[in-house]
Amino acid sequence: AQTIHQWPVAEIKAVGSPLSLGCTIKGKSSPNLYWYWQATGGTLQQLFYSITVGQVESVVQLNLSASRPKDDQFILSTEKLLLSHSGFYLCAWSHQSGNTLYFGEGSRLIVV
Amino acid sequence: QQKVQQSPESLTVSEGAMASLNCTFSDGTSNNFRWYRQHSAKGLEVLVSIFSDGEKEEGRFTAHLNRANLHVSLHIREPQPSDSAVYLCAVSIKNTGYQNFYFGKGTSLTVIP
């Protein structure tokens, strides 16, 4: 069975500080990977997707970047956090050309 | 750009009564539809997926799709307090090698014992 793990579960960070959120998928080779962001009370918004290792496409940047250093790993990062980065970040995977997203448990970020 | 709208924003039902949630989408080329459930500050759980007009049942959850009306609905039979959560409608369009997924803002469901 496939499992998806996100870290950290929650973080409180200062404006201007760096951020790195991680996501690992086990039990599935060559998945499509996605990062979503959800502001409090807001719509789930796709940020990035990746079809293969080393390749990441941006949908909405929000002064964030993403990388896929390994087949099973997806990283979301920024060098300088903004207050507007606060929210809930969800990593998801799908089969290649698959039509269902499977989500991790999410990472809660509070920027102060 | 696909627009996905859900109604109502919030819904309160008594335990055992039917709960009905609605979702409209704007892009008629959308080819896959699913309902997710999100308990507070948690990941999303897939409830039911539907790909063709008509009805699809998964346990107590039934989805209805009417592409001509750009409408998909979710009906929850005999809801329980543990079903209290935010329900998200997701619509996807196939692209080369992946699907573009679009989400509604959600309906917050409260089930009263």
mmCIF file of N, CA and C in Angstrom, chain B:
data_model
loop_
_atom_site.group_PDB
_atom_site.id
_atom_site.type_symbol
_atom_site.label_atom_id
_atom_site.label_comp_id
_atom_site.label_asym_id
_atom_site.label_seq_id
_atom_site.Cartn_x
_atom_site.Cartn_y
_atom_site.Cartn_z
ATOM 1 N N GLN B 1 -10.149 29.665 -17.262
ATOM 2 C CA GLN B 1 -9.792 29.075 -15.978
ATOM 3 C C GLN B 1 -11.050 28.454 -15.363
ATOM 4 N N GLN B 2 -10.913 27.208 -14.995
ATOM 5 C CA GLN B 2 -12.044 26.477 -14.388
ATOM 6 C C GLN B 2 -12.493 27.153 -13.099
ATOM 7 N N LYS B 3 -13.801 27.293 -12.936
ATOM 8 C CA LYS B 3 -14.345 27.785 -11.673
ATOM 9 C C LYS B 3 -15.219 26.681 -11.092
ATOM 10 N N VAL B 4 -14.978 26.384 -9.841
ATOM 11 C CA VAL B 4 -15.751 25.368 -9.139
ATOM 12 C C VAL B 4 -16.408 26.038 -7.940
ATOM 13 N N GLN B 5 -17.738 25.981 -7.901
ATOM 14 C CA GLN B 5 -18.456 26.641 -6.816
ATOM 15 C C GLN B 5 -19.316 25.634 -6.090
ATOM 16 N N GLN B 6 -19.298 25.713 -4.763
ATOM 17 C CA GLN B 6 -20.062 24.782 -3.951
ATOM 18 C C GLN B 6 -21.131 25.520 -3.167
ATOM 19 N N SER B 7 -22.231 24.819 -2.952
ATOM 20 C CA SER B 7 -23.299 25.375 -2.117
ATOM 21 C C SER B 7 -23.971 24.230 -1.362
ATOM 22 N N PRO B 8 -24.517 24.507 -0.167
ATOM 23 C CA PRO B 8 -24.350 25.762 0.552
ATOM 24 C C PRO B 8 -22.951 25.867 1.151
ATOM 25 N N GLU B 9 -22.615 27.020 1.702
ATOM 26 C CA GLU B 9 -21.320 27.169 2.368
ATOM 27 C C GLU B 9 -21.278 26.345 3.634
ATOM 28 N N SER B 10 -22.410 26.311 4.334
ATOM 29 C CA SER B 10 -22.494 25.490 5.532
ATOM 30 C C SER B 10 -23.871 24.850 5.599
ATOM 31 N N LEU B 11 -23.906 23.698 6.255
ATOM 32 C CA LEU B 11 -25.137 22.916 6.324
ATOM 33 C C LEU B 11 -25.172 22.192 7.656
ATOM 34 N N THR B 12 -26.316 22.291 8.338
ATOM 35 C CA THR B 12 -26.505 21.562 9.590
ATOM 36 C C THR B 12 -27.681 20.617 9.407
ATOM 37 N N VAL B 13 -27.464 19.345 9.717
ATOM 38 C CA VAL B 13 -28.525 18.349 9.617
ATOM 39 C C VAL B 13 -28.550 17.523 10.884
ATOM 40 N N SER B 14 -29.686 16.908 11.115
ATOM 41 C CA SER B 14 -29.805 16.007 12.263
ATOM 42 C C SER B 14 -29.314 14.625 11.874
ATOM 43 N N GLU B 15 -28.806 13.931 12.847
ATOM 44 C CA GLU B 15 -28.326 12.567 12.614
ATOM 45 C C GLU B 15 -29.441 11.736 11.988
ATOM 46 N N GLY B 16 -29.119 11.065 10.889
ATOM 47 C CA GLY B 16 -30.105 10.216 10.232
ATOM 48 C C GLY B 16 -30.837 10.870 9.078
ATOM 49 N N ALA B 17 -30.808 12.198 9.004
ATOM 50 C CA ALA B 17 -31.464 12.891 7.888
ATOM 51 C C ALA B 17 -30.498 12.948 6.706
ATOM 52 N N MET B 18 -31.049 13.018 5.502
ATOM 53 C CA MET B 18 -30.193 13.073 4.311
ATOM 54 C C MET B 18 -29.507 14.426 4.221
ATOM 55 N N ALA B 19 -28.230 14.434 3.851
ATOM 56 C CA ALA B 19 -27.493 15.679 3.606
ATOM 57 C C ALA B 19 -27.179 15.760 2.119
ATOM 58 N N SER B 20 -27.483 16.926 1.523
ATOM 59 C CA SER B 20 -27.258 17.103 0.087
ATOM 60 C C SER B 20 -26.365 18.307 -0.160
ATOM 61 N N LEU B 21 -25.293 18.100 -0.927
ATOM 62 C CA LEU B 21 -24.326 19.150 -1.211
ATOM 63 C C LEU B 21 -24.230 19.308 -2.729
ATOM 64 N N ASN B 22 -24.012 20.569 -3.161
ATOM 65 C CA ASN B 22 -23.991 20.849 -4.583
ATOM 66 C C ASN B 22 -22.674 21.446 -5.043
ATOM 67 N N CYS B 23 -22.361 21.221 -6.325
ATOM 68 C CA CYS B 23 -21.123 21.720 -6.904
ATOM 69 C C CYS B 23 -21.375 22.019 -8.382
ATOM 70 N N THR B 24 -21.025 23.222 -8.813
ATOM 71 C CA THR B 24 -21.099 23.549 -10.237
ATOM 72 C C THR B 24 -19.701 23.876 -10.743
ATOM 73 N N PHE B 25 -19.466 23.578 -12.002
ATOM 74 C CA PHE B 25 -18.170 23.835 -12.605
ATOM 75 C C PHE B 25 -18.387 24.562 -13.931
ATOM 76 N N SER B 26 -17.330 25.190 -14.427
ATOM 77 C CA SER B 26 -17.522 26.065 -15.581
ATOM 78 C C SER B 26 -17.002 25.472 -16.894
ATOM 79 N N ASP B 27 -16.070 24.516 -16.802
ATOM 80 C CA ASP B 27 -15.441 23.993 -18.016
ATOM 81 C C ASP B 27 -16.104 22.677 -18.422
ATOM 82 N N GLY B 28 -16.798 22.722 -19.546
ATOM 83 C CA GLY B 28 -17.525 21.543 -20.001
ATOM 84 C C GLY B 28 -16.644 20.401 -20.462
ATOM 85 N N THR B 29 -15.319 20.631 -20.596
ATOM 86 C CA THR B 29 -14.425 19.535 -20.993
ATOM 87 C C THR B 29 -13.927 18.752 -19.786
ATOM 88 N N SER B 30 -14.343 19.140 -18.599
ATOM 89 C CA SER B 30 -13.952 18.416 -17.384
ATOM 90 C C SER B 30 -14.372 16.966 -17.519
ATOM 91 N N ASN B 31 -13.490 16.081 -17.089
ATOM 92 C CA ASN B 31 -13.786 14.673 -17.338
ATOM 93 C C ASN B 31 -13.825 13.798 -16.095
ATOM 94 N N ASN B 32 -13.388 14.337 -14.967
ATOM 95 C CA ASN B 32 -13.405 13.542 -13.743
ATOM 96 C C ASN B 32 -13.869 14.391 -12.573
ATOM 97 N N PHE B 33 -14.645 13.765 -11.691
ATOM 98 C CA PHE B 33 -15.237 14.499 -10.580
ATOM 99 C C PHE B 33 -15.158 13.631 -9.337
ATOM 100 N N ARG B 34 -14.821 14.266 -8.236
ATOM 101 C CA ARG B 34 -14.782 13.495 -6.997
ATOM 102 C C ARG B 34 -15.081 14.393 -5.822
ATOM 103 N N TRP B 35 -15.516 13.740 -4.774
ATOM 104 C CA TRP B 35 -15.781 14.427 -3.523
ATOM 105 C C TRP B 35 -14.769 13.960 -2.484
ATOM 106 N N TYR B 36 -14.233 14.960 -1.764
ATOM 107 C CA TYR B 36 -13.304 14.701 -0.677
ATOM 108 C C TYR B 36 -13.907 15.202 0.630
ATOM 109 N N ARG B 37 -13.397 14.652 1.720
ATOM 110 C CA ARG B 37 -13.801 15.129 3.036
ATOM 111 C C ARG B 37 -12.535 15.543 3.782
ATOM 112 N N GLN B 38 -12.645 16.663 4.508
ATOM 113 C CA GLN B 38 -11.504 17.169 5.262
ATOM 114 C C GLN B 38 -11.943 17.487 6.680
ATOM 115 N N HIS B 39 -11.476 16.686 7.616
ATOM 116 C CA HIS B 39 -11.681 17.021 9.019
ATOM 117 C C HIS B 39 -10.667 18.101 9.398
ATOM 118 N N SER B 40 -10.978 18.821 10.442
ATOM 119 C CA SER B 40 -10.236 20.018 10.807
ATOM 120 C C SER B 40 -8.728 19.823 10.755
ATOM 121 N N ALA B 41 -8.041 20.679 9.934
ATOM 122 C CA ALA B 41 -6.582 20.684 9.821
ATOM 123 C C ALA B 41 -6.009 19.300 9.545
ATOM 124 N N LYS B 42 -6.703 18.556 8.679
ATOM 125 C CA LYS B 42 -6.222 17.223 8.308
ATOM 126 C C LYS B 42 -6.142 17.126 6.799
ATOM 127 N N GLY B 43 -5.585 16.016 6.337
ATOM 128 C CA GLY B 43 -5.546 15.774 4.906
ATOM 129 C C GLY B 43 -6.918 15.440 4.366
ATOM 130 N N LEU B 44 -6.992 15.277 3.048
ATOM 131 C CA LEU B 44 -8.265 15.023 2.384
ATOM 132 C C LEU B 44 -8.480 13.536 2.149
ATOM 133 N N GLU B 45 -9.691 13.107 2.391
ATOM 134 C CA GLU B 45 -10.058 11.701 2.222
ATOM 135 C C GLU B 45 -10.993 11.587 1.023
ATOM 136 N N VAL B 46 -10.659 10.722 0.080
ATOM 137 C CA VAL B 46 -11.525 10.531 -1.080
ATOM 138 C C VAL B 46 -12.797 9.791 -0.659
ATOM 139 N N LEU B 47 -13.951 10.318 -1.068
ATOM 140 C CA LEU B 47 -15.223 9.680 -0.733
ATOM 141 C C LEU B 47 -15.804 8.919 -1.923
ATOM 142 N N VAL B 48 -15.937 9.609 -3.029
ATOM 143 C CA VAL B 48 -16.536 8.983 -4.202
ATOM 144 C C VAL B 48 -16.052 9.703 -5.457
ATOM 145 N N SER B 49 -15.806 8.929 -6.493
ATOM 146 C CA SER B 49 -15.392 9.472 -7.785
ATOM 147 C C SER B 49 -16.439 9.115 -8.825
ATOM 148 N N ILE B 50 -16.662 10.019 -9.781
ATOM 149 C CA ILE B 50 -17.642 9.747 -10.824
ATOM 150 C C ILE B 50 -17.129 10.315 -12.132
ATOM 151 N N PHE B 51 -17.289 9.572 -13.218
ATOM 152 C CA PHE B 51 -16.703 9.968 -14.496
ATOM 153 C C PHE B 51 -17.728 10.104 -15.611
ATOM 154 N N SER B 52 -18.943 9.568 -15.405
ATOM 155 C CA SER B 52 -19.957 9.661 -16.453
ATOM 156 C C SER B 52 -21.280 10.077 -15.830
ATOM 157 N N ASP B 53 -22.154 10.625 -16.646
ATOM 158 C CA ASP B 53 -23.442 11.096 -16.164
ATOM 159 C C ASP B 53 -24.193 9.979 -15.449
ATOM 160 N N GLY B 54 -24.884 10.381 -14.402
ATOM 161 C CA GLY B 54 -25.653 9.387 -13.656
ATOM 162 C C GLY B 54 -25.250 9.393 -12.203
ATOM 163 N N GLU B 55 -25.271 8.236 -11.622
ATOM 164 C CA GLU B 55 -25.106 8.105 -10.181
ATOM 165 C C GLU B 55 -24.002 7.103 -9.853
ATOM 166 N N LYS B 56 -23.255 7.405 -8.768
ATOM 167 C CA LYS B 56 -22.222 6.490 -8.287
ATOM 168 C C LYS B 56 -22.311 6.434 -6.782
ATOM 169 N N GLU B 57 -22.423 5.211 -6.251
ATOM 170 C CA GLU B 57 -22.594 5.049 -4.812
ATOM 171 C C GLU B 57 -21.371 4.394 -4.205
ATOM 172 N N GLU B 58 -20.927 4.943 -3.067
ATOM 173 C CA GLU B 58 -19.844 4.341 -2.277
ATOM 174 C C GLU B 58 -20.298 4.342 -0.822
ATOM 175 N N GLY B 59 -20.864 3.222 -0.396
ATOM 176 C CA GLY B 59 -21.373 3.154 0.979
ATOM 177 C C GLY B 59 -22.527 4.117 1.171
ATOM 178 N N ARG B 60 -22.431 5.023 2.150
ATOM 179 C CA ARG B 60 -23.501 5.987 2.403
ATOM 180 C C ARG B 60 -23.397 7.233 1.536
ATOM 181 N N PHE B 61 -22.392 7.316 0.688
ATOM 182 C CA PHE B 61 -22.160 8.492 -0.139
ATOM 183 C C PHE B 61 -22.538 8.206 -1.598
ATOM 184 N N THR B 62 -23.396 9.075 -2.157
ATOM 185 C CA THR B 62 -23.811 8.928 -3.543
ATOM 186 C C THR B 62 -23.564 10.226 -4.292
ATOM 187 N N ALA B 63 -22.860 10.131 -5.410
ATOM 188 C CA ALA B 63 -22.618 11.293 -6.261
ATOM 189 C C ALA B 63 -23.509 11.216 -7.490
ATOM 190 N N HIS B 64 -24.021 12.373 -7.896
ATOM 191 C CA HIS B 64 -24.807 12.493 -9.123
ATOM 192 C C HIS B 64 -24.111 13.478 -10.036
ATOM 193 N N LEU B 65 -23.930 13.108 -11.302
ATOM 194 C CA LEU B 65 -23.283 13.991 -12.272
ATOM 195 C C LEU B 65 -24.216 14.293 -13.420
ATOM 196 N N ASN B 66 -24.325 15.573 -13.745
ATOM 197 C CA ASN B 66 -25.077 16.019 -14.925
ATOM 198 C C ASN B 66 -24.173 16.999 -15.660
ATOM 199 N N ARG B 67 -23.461 16.492 -16.661
ATOM 200 C CA ARG B 67 -22.498 17.332 -17.375
ATOM 201 C C ARG B 67 -23.175 18.463 -18.139
ATOM 202 N N ALA B 68 -24.350 18.188 -18.677
ATOM 203 C CA ALA B 68 -25.042 19.217 -19.469
ATOM 204 C C ALA B 68 -25.345 20.437 -18.609
ATOM 205 N N ASN B 69 -25.664 20.178 -17.342
ATOM 206 C CA ASN B 69 -25.958 21.270 -16.407
ATOM 207 C C ASN B 69 -24.728 21.706 -15.628
ATOM 208 N N LEU B 70 -23.565 21.125 -15.950
ATOM 209 C CA LEU B 70 -22.306 21.456 -15.268
ATOM 210 C C LEU B 70 -22.479 21.326 -13.747
ATOM 211 N N HIS B 71 -23.042 20.208 -13.332
ATOM 212 C CA HIS B 71 -23.429 20.062 -11.932
ATOM 213 C C HIS B 71 -23.115 18.661 -11.427
ATOM 214 N N VAL B 72 -22.533 18.626 -10.235
ATOM 215 C CA VAL B 72 -22.322 17.354 -9.554
ATOM 216 C C VAL B 72 -22.745 17.537 -8.104
ATOM 217 N N SER B 73 -23.407 16.533 -7.561
ATOM 218 C CA SER B 73 -23.895 16.641 -6.190
ATOM 219 C C SER B 73 -23.429 15.442 -5.370
ATOM 220 N N LEU B 74 -23.505 15.613 -4.065
ATOM 221 C CA LEU B 74 -23.181 14.542 -3.123
ATOM 222 C C LEU B 74 -24.326 14.415 -2.136
ATOM 223 N N HIS B 75 -24.798 13.180 -1.942
ATOM 224 C CA HIS B 75 -25.837 12.918 -0.967
ATOM 225 C C HIS B 75 -25.284 11.944 0.065
ATOM 226 N N ILE B 76 -25.473 12.311 1.317
ATOM 227 C CA ILE B 76 -24.972 11.471 2.408
ATOM 228 C C ILE B 76 -26.182 10.882 3.119
ATOM 229 N N ARG B 77 -26.285 9.579 3.063
ATOM 230 C CA ARG B 77 -27.408 8.875 3.674
ATOM 231 C C ARG B 77 -27.088 8.610 5.143
ATOM 232 N N GLU B 78 -28.087 8.816 6.000
ATOM 233 C CA GLU B 78 -27.942 8.565 7.439
ATOM 234 C C GLU B 78 -26.644 9.155 8.000
ATOM 235 N N PRO B 79 -26.465 10.461 7.881
ATOM 236 C CA PRO B 79 -25.222 11.076 8.383
ATOM 237 C C PRO B 79 -25.105 10.923 9.891
ATOM 238 N N GLN B 80 -23.853 10.821 10.331
ATOM 239 C CA GLN B 80 -23.547 10.671 11.742
ATOM 240 C C GLN B 80 -22.686 11.844 12.201
ATOM 241 N N PRO B 81 -22.641 12.112 13.501
ATOM 242 C CA PRO B 81 -21.799 13.227 13.985
ATOM 243 C C PRO B 81 -20.354 13.137 13.496
ATOM 244 N N SER B 82 -19.833 11.939 13.306
ATOM 245 C CA SER B 82 -18.461 11.786 12.824
ATOM 246 C C SER B 82 -18.309 12.212 11.363
ATOM 247 N N ASP B 83 -19.428 12.438 10.682
ATOM 248 C CA ASP B 83 -19.374 12.949 9.302
ATOM 249 C C ASP B 83 -19.210 14.465 9.268
ATOM 250 N N SER B 84 -19.273 15.112 10.420
ATOM 251 C CA SER B 84 -19.075 16.564 10.478
ATOM 252 C C SER B 84 -17.667 16.896 10.005
ATOM 253 N N ALA B 85 -17.603 17.697 8.942
ATOM 254 C CA ALA B 85 -16.323 17.999 8.295
ATOM 255 C C ALA B 85 -16.593 18.983 7.164
ATOM 256 N N VAL B 86 -15.533 19.371 6.471
ATOM 257 C CA VAL B 86 -15.673 20.174 5.254
ATOM 258 C C VAL B 86 -15.611 19.232 4.061
ATOM 259 N N TYR B 87 -16.590 19.380 3.153
ATOM 260 C CA TYR B 87 -16.653 18.516 1.977
ATOM 261 C C TYR B 87 -16.250 19.332 0.758
ATOM 262 N N LEU B 88 -15.273 18.815 0.037
ATOM 263 C CA LEU B 88 -14.704 19.521 -1.100
ATOM 264 C C LEU B 88 -15.020 18.798 -2.400
ATOM 265 N N CYS B 89 -15.454 19.575 -3.363
ATOM 266 C CA CYS B 89 -15.701 19.077 -4.702
ATOM 267 C C CYS B 89 -14.435 19.305 -5.532
ATOM 268 N N ALA B 90 -13.998 18.297 -6.247
ATOM 269 C CA ALA B 90 -12.805 18.421 -7.090
ATOM 270 C C ALA B 90 -13.165 18.037 -8.515
ATOM 271 N N VAL B 91 -12.771 18.888 -9.447
ATOM 272 C CA VAL B 91 -13.045 18.666 -10.866
ATOM 273 C C VAL B 91 -11.717 18.646 -11.600
ATOM 274 N N SER B 92 -11.534 17.690 -12.476
ATOM 275 C CA SER B 92 -10.248 17.636 -13.161
ATOM 276 C C SER B 92 -10.422 17.561 -14.674
ATOM 277 N N ILE B 93 -9.402 18.060 -15.351
ATOM 278 C CA ILE B 93 -9.341 18.075 -16.810
ATOM 279 C C ILE B 93 -8.044 17.407 -17.204
ATOM 280 N N LYS B 94 -8.137 16.491 -18.140
ATOM 281 C CA LYS B 94 -6.933 15.763 -18.520
ATOM 282 C C LYS B 94 -6.024 16.633 -19.359
ATOM 283 N N ASN B 95 -4.732 16.600 -18.984
ATOM 284 C CA ASN B 95 -3.706 17.275 -19.760
ATOM 285 C C ASN B 95 -2.691 16.211 -20.154
ATOM 286 N N THR B 96 -1.653 16.585 -20.857
ATOM 287 C CA THR B 96 -0.667 15.601 -21.293
ATOM 288 C C THR B 96 0.106 15.077 -20.093
ATOM 289 N N GLY B 97 -0.097 13.806 -19.746
ATOM 290 C CA GLY B 97 0.677 13.175 -18.682
ATOM 291 C C GLY B 97 0.162 13.407 -17.284
ATOM 292 N N TYR B 98 -0.797 14.315 -17.102
ATOM 293 C CA TYR B 98 -1.307 14.554 -15.759
ATOM 294 C C TYR B 98 -2.695 15.150 -15.860
ATOM 295 N N GLN B 99 -3.332 15.253 -14.705
ATOM 296 C CA GLN B 99 -4.650 15.876 -14.654
ATOM 297 C C GLN B 99 -4.533 17.218 -13.942
ATOM 298 N N ASN B 100 -5.245 18.247 -14.426
ATOM 299 C CA ASN B 100 -5.381 19.506 -13.703
ATOM 300 C C ASN B 100 -6.565 19.382 -12.759
ATOM 301 N N PHE B 101 -6.332 19.572 -11.489
ATOM 302 C CA PHE B 101 -7.397 19.442 -10.494
ATOM 303 C C PHE B 101 -7.803 20.811 -9.977
ATOM 304 N N TYR B 102 -9.107 21.028 -9.882
ATOM 305 C CA TYR B 102 -9.631 22.288 -9.375
ATOM 306 C C TYR B 102 -10.604 21.971 -8.240
ATOM 307 N N PHE B 103 -10.502 22.742 -7.170
ATOM 308 C CA PHE B 103 -11.322 22.495 -5.987
ATOM 309 C C PHE B 103 -12.292 23.632 -5.730
ATOM 310 N N GLY B 104 -13.442 23.289 -5.185
ATOM 311 C CA GLY B 104 -14.354 24.280 -4.655
ATOM 312 C C GLY B 104 -13.895 24.720 -3.277
ATOM 313 N N LYS B 105 -14.598 25.698 -2.726
ATOM 314 C CA LYS B 105 -14.219 26.243 -1.428
ATOM 315 C C LYS B 105 -14.692 25.362 -0.274
ATOM 316 N N GLY B 106 -15.631 24.485 -0.586
ATOM 317 C CA GLY B 106 -16.072 23.538 0.431
ATOM 318 C C GLY B 106 -17.417 23.876 1.048
ATOM 319 N N THR B 107 -18.067 22.845 1.537
ATOM 320 C CA THR B 107 -19.280 22.979 2.348
ATOM 321 C C THR B 107 -18.972 22.415 3.718
ATOM 322 N N SER B 108 -19.196 23.233 4.738
ATOM 323 C CA SER B 108 -18.967 22.779 6.111
ATOM 324 C C SER B 108 -20.230 22.109 6.626
ATOM 325 N N LEU B 109 -20.148 20.810 6.868
ATOM 326 C CA LEU B 109 -21.290 20.036 7.326
ATOM 327 C C LEU B 109 -21.189 19.774 8.823
ATOM 328 N N THR B 110 -22.286 20.060 9.528
ATOM 329 C CA THR B 110 -22.380 19.724 10.946
ATOM 330 C C THR B 110 -23.559 18.786 11.124
ATOM 331 N N VAL B 111 -23.319 17.645 11.748
ATOM 332 C CA VAL B 111 -24.361 16.672 12.004
ATOM 333 C C VAL B 111 -24.646 16.664 13.502
ATOM 334 N N ILE B 112 -25.891 16.985 13.828
ATOM 335 C CA ILE B 112 -26.283 17.102 15.238
ATOM 336 C C ILE B 112 -26.866 15.774 15.723
ATOM 337 N N PRO B 113 -26.420 15.286 16.883
ATOM 338 C CA PRO B 113 -26.948 14.011 17.403
ATOM 339 C C PRO B 113 -28.440 14.111 17.710
#
